[in-house]
Short mmCIF file of C-alpha atoms in Angstrom, two decimals:
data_model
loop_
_atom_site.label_atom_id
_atom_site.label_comp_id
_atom_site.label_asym_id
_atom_site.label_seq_id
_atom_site.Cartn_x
_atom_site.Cartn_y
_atom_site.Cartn_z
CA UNK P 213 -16.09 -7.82 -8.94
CA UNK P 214 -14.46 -9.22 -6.04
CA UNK P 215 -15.64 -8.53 -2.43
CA UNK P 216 -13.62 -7.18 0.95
CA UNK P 217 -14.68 -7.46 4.92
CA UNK P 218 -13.50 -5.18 7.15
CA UNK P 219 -10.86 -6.65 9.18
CA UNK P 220 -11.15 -3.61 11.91
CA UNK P 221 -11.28 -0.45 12.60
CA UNK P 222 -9.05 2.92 12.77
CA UNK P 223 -9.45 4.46 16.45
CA UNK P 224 -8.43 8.63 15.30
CA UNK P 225 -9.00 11.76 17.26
CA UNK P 226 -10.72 13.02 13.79
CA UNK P 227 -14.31 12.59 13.59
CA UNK P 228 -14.94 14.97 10.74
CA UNK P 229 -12.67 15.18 7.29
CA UNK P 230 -12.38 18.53 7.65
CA UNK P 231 -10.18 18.03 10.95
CA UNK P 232 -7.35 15.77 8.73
CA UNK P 233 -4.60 17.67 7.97
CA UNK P 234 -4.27 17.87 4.14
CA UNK P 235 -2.50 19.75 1.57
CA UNK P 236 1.24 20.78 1.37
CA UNK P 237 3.55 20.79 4.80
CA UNK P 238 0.48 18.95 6.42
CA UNK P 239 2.24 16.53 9.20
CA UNK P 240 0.71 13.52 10.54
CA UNK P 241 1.81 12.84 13.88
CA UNK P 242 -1.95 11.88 15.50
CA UNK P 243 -1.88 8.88 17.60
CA UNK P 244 -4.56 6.42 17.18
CA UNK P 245 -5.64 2.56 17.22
CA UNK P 246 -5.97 0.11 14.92
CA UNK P 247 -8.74 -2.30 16.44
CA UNK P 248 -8.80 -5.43 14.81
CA UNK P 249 -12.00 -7.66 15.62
CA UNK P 250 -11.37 -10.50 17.88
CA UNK P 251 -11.17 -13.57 15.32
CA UNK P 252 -8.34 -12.17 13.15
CA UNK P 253 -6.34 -11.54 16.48
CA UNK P 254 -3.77 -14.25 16.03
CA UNK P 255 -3.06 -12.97 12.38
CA UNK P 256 -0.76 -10.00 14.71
CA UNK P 257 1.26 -12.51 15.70
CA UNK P 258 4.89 -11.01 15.73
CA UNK P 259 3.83 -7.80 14.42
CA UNK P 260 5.26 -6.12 17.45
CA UNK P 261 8.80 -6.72 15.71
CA UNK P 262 8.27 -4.02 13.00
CA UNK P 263 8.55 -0.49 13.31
CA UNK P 264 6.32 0.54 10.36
CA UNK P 265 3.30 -0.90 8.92
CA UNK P 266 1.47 -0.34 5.60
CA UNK P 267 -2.75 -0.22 6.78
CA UNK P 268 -4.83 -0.59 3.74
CA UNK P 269 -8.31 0.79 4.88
CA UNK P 270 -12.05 2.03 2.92
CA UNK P 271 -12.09 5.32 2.20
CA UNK P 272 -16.45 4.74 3.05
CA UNK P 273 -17.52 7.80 3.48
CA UNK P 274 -16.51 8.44 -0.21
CA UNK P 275 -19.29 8.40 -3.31
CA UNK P 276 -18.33 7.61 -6.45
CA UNK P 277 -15.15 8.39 -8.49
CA UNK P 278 -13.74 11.19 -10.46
CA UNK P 279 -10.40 10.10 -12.65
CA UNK P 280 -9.35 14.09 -12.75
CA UNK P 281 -9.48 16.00 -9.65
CA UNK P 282 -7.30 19.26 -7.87
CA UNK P 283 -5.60 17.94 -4.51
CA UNK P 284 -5.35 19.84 -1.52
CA UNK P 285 -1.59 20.66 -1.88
CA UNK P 286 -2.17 22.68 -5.51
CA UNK P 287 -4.38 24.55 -7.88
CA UNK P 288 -4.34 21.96 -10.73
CA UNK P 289 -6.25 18.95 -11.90
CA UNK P 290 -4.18 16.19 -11.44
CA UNK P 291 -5.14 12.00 -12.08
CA UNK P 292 -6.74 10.06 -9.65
CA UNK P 293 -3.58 7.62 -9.57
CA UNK P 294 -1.40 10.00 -9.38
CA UNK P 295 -3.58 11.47 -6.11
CA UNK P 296 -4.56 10.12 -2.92
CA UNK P 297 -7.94 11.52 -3.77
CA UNK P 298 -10.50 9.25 -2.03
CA UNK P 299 -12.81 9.43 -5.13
CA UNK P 300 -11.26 6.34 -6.47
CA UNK P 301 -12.11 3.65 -8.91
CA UNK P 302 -11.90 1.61 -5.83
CA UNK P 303 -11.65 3.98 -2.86
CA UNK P 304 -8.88 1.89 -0.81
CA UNK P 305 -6.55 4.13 1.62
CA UNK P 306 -2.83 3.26 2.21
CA UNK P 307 -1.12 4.59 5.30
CA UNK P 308 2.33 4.15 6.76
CA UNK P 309 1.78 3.98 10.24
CA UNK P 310 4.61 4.09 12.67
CA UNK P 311 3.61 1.13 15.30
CA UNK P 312 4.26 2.34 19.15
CA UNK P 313 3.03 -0.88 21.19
CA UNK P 314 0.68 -3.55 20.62
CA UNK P 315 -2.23 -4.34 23.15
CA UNK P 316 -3.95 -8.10 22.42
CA UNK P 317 -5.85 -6.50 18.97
CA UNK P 318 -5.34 -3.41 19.56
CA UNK P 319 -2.43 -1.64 17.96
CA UNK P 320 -1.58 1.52 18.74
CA UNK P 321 0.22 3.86 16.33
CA UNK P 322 1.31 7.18 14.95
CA UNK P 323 0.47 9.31 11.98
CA UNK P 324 -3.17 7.84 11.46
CA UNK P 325 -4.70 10.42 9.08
CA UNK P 326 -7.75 8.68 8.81
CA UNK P 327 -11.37 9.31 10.12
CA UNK P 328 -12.37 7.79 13.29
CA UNK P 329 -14.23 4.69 12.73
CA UNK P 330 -12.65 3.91 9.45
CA UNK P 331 -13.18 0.19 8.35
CA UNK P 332 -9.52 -1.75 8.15
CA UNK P 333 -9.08 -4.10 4.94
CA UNK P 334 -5.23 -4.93 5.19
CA UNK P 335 -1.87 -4.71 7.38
CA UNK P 336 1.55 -5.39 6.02
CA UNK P 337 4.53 -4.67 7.31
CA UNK P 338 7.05 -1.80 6.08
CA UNK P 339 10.04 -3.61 4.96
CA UNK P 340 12.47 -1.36 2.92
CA UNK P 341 12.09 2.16 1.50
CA UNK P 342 12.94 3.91 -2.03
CA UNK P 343 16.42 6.05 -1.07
CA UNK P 344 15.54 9.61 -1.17
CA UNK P 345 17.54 10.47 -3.74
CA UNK P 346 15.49 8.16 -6.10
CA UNK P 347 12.47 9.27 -5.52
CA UNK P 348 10.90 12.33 -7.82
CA UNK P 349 7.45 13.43 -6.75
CA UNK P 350 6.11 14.88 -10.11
CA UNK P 351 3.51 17.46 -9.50
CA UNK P 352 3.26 17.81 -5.80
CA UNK P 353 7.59 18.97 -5.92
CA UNK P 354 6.04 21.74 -8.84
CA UNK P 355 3.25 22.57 -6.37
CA UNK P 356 5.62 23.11 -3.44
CA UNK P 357 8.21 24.76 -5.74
CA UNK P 358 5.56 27.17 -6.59
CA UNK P 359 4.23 27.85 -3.20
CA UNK P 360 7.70 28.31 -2.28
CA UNK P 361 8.23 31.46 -4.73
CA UNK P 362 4.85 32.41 -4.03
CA UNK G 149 -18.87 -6.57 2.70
CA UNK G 150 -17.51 -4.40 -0.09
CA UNK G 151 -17.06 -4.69 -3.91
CA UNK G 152 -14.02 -3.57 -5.66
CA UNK G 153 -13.22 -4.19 -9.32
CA UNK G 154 -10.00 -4.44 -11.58
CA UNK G 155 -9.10 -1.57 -13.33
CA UNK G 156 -6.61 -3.37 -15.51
CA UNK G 157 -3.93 -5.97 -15.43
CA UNK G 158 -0.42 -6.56 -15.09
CA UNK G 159 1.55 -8.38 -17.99
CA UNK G 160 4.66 -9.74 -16.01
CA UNK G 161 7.33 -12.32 -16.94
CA UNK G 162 5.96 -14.79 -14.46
CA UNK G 163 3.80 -17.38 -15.60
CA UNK G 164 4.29 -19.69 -12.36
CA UNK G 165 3.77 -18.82 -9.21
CA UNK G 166 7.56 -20.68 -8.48
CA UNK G 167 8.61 -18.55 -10.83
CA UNK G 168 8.29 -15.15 -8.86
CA UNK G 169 11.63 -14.49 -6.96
CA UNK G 170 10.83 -15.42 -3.12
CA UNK G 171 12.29 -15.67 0.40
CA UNK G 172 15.73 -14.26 1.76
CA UNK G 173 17.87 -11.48 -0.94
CA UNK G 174 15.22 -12.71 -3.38
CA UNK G 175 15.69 -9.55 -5.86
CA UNK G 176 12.92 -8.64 -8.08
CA UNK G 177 14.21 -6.43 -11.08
CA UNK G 178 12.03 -7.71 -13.60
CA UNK G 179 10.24 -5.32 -16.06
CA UNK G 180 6.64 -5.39 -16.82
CA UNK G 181 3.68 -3.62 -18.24
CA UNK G 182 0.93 -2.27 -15.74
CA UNK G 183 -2.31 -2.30 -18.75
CA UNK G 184 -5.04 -0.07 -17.56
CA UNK G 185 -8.25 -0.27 -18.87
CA UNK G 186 -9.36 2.56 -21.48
CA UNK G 187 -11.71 3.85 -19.26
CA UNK G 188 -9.90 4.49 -16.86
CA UNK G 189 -6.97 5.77 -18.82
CA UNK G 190 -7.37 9.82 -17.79
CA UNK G 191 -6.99 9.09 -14.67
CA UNK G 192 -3.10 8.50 -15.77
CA UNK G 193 -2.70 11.89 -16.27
CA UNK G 194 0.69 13.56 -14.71
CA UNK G 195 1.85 10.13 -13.12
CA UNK G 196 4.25 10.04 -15.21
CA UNK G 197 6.32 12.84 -12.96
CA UNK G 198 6.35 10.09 -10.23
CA UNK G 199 9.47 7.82 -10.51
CA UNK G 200 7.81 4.73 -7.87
CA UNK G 201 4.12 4.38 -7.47
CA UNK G 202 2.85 1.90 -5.36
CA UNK G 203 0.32 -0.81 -7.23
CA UNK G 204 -2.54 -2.71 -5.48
CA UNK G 205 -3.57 -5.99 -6.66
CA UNK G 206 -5.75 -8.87 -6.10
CA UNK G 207 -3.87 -12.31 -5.30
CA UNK G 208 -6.77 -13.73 -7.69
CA UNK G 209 -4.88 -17.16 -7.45
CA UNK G 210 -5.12 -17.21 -3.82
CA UNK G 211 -7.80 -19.57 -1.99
CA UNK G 212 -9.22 -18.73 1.68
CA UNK G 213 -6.97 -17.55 4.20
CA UNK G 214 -4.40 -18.48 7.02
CA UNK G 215 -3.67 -16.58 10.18
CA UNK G 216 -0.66 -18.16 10.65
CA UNK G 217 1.64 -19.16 8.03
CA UNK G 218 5.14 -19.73 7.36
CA UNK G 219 6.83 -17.96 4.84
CA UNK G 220 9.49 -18.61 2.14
CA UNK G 221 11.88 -16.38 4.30
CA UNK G 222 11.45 -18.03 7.35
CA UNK G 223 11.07 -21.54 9.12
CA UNK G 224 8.81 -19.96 11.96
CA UNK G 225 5.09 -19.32 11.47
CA UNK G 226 4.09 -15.67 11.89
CA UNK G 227 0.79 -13.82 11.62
CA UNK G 228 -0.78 -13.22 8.51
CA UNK G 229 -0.88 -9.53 8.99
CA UNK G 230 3.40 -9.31 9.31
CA UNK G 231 4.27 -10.85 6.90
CA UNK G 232 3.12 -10.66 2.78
CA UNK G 233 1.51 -14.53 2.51
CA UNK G 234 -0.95 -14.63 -0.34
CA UNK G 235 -3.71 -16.38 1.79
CA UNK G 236 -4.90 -12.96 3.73
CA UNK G 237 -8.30 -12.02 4.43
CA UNK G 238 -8.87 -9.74 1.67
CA UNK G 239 -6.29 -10.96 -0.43
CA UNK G 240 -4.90 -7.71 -1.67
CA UNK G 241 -1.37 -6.89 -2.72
CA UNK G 242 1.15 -4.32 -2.65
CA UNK G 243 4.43 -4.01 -4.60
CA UNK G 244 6.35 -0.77 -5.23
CA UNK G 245 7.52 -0.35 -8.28
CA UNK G 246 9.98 2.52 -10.47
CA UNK G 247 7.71 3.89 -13.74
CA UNK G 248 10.22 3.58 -16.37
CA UNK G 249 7.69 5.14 -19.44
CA UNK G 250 4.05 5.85 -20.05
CA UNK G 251 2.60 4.54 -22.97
CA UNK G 252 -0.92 5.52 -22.99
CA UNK G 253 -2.94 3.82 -20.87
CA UNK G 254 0.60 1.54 -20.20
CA UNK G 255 3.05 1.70 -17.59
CA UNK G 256 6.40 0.45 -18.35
CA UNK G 257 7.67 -0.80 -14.43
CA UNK G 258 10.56 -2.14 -12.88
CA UNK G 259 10.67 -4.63 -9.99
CA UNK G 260 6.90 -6.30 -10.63
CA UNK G 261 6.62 -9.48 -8.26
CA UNK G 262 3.26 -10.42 -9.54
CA UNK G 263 2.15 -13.45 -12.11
CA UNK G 264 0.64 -12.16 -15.32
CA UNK G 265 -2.43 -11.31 -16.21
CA UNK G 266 -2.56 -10.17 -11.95
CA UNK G 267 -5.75 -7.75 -11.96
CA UNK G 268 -4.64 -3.94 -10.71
CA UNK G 269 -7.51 -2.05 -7.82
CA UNK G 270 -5.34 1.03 -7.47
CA UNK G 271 -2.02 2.90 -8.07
CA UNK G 272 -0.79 5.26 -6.38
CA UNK G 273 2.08 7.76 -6.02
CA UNK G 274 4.58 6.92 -3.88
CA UNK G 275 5.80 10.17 -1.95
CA UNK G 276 8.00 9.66 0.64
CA UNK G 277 10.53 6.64 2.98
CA UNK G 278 10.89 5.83 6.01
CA UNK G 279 14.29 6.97 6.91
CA UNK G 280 16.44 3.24 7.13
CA UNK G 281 17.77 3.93 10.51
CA UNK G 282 14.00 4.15 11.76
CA UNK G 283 13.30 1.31 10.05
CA UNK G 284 12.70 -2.28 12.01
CA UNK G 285 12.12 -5.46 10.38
CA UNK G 286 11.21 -7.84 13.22
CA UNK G 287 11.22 -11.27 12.14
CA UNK G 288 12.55 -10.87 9.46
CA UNK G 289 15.85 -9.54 10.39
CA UNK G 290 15.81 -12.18 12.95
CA UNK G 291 15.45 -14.57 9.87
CA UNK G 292 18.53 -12.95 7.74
CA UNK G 293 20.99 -12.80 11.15
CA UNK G 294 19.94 -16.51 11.55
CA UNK G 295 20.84 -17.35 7.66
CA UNK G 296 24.07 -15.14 8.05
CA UNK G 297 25.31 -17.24 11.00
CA UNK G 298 24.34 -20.95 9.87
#
């Protein structure tokens, strides 16, 4: 077992999961804040550079863990790895944020789908992508294939 | 403070820490074998439709942390938090990788940058880029224009 602190927390206009967008088409364009406490401040240090940023947060209003589950975005059981369900083995979130300014610890951003309040584990930044036309996104293409001829 | 556990390991190539391809055009196209635990094995199920997943791991070799640090890419500190330095308050990394096969409760990967026997918290699907010409790389760029000129 190995233990995590929160490093911050997410700032979000949603204070109830049922206000997240989810499930196919869902965009995330919400602007929030990513308040990190005071004595990790200098670890921002040229953070300002990057556009994107990986957050790595606790999914802690989640109990327990389920390794089959149906998503949001189709009508079949799917595995928890292959999911972002946050009934995980260990229920970390991972969120490409799109950074918009930074304010002393606070960072302010776009497409935070998290709850407000959320407790921060990790930032990275965002340094390359996988080129669209390598990427194949198993069942959640089927599920929007199928919602498409439905 | 909260507990997370390792839901399996990763058998890599790299032994040594000095081993693991680092700093500027460092490429990292070695294979490797992500080994989840039995128990943990349904939770598999339909990832193999995913051609990149992202993998979190615990830099288990990693003592305390820096907020500052420079990094094999660079010759300027930066903050913890943009760049991918080991020593990080919850030491937690993140590599993308391409799923070659499934084998069971094995995942047959391309471009792993962690030593072996690295303990796995999560996987993930990978679903979608940043489009490149969105994409800024602060520092870092700085670091490669700097390379390119001297």
């Amino acid at each position: 077992m190995y233990s995590m602190r929160s490093i911050g927390s997410v700032k979000s206009p949603y204070s109830k999961t049922r206000n997240i967008p989810k499930g196919l088409g869902a965009k995330h364009e919400a602007e929030g804040v990513l308040e990190i406490l005071p004595e990790f401040e200098a670890g921002l240090t040229d953070i300002e550079g990057f556009s994107h940023l990986f957050v790595l947060w606790l999914f802690d209003c989640s109990q327990g863990f389920a390794l089959l589950g149906t998503p949001p975005s189709d009508n079949r059981p799917h595995g928890v790895f292959a999911t972002r369900s946050p009934r995980r083995p260990n229920p970390i979130g991972l969120t490409v944020v799109e950074l918009l300014r930074r304010d002393g610890p606070r960072l302010h951003v776009r497409a935070v789908d998290t709850l407000d309040g959320t407790p921060i584990l990790d930032i990275k930044p965002y340094l390359s992508s996988v080129a669209p036309e390598q990427l194949r996104r198993g069942w959640l293409a089927e599920a929007e294939a199928r919602k498409g001829q439905g």
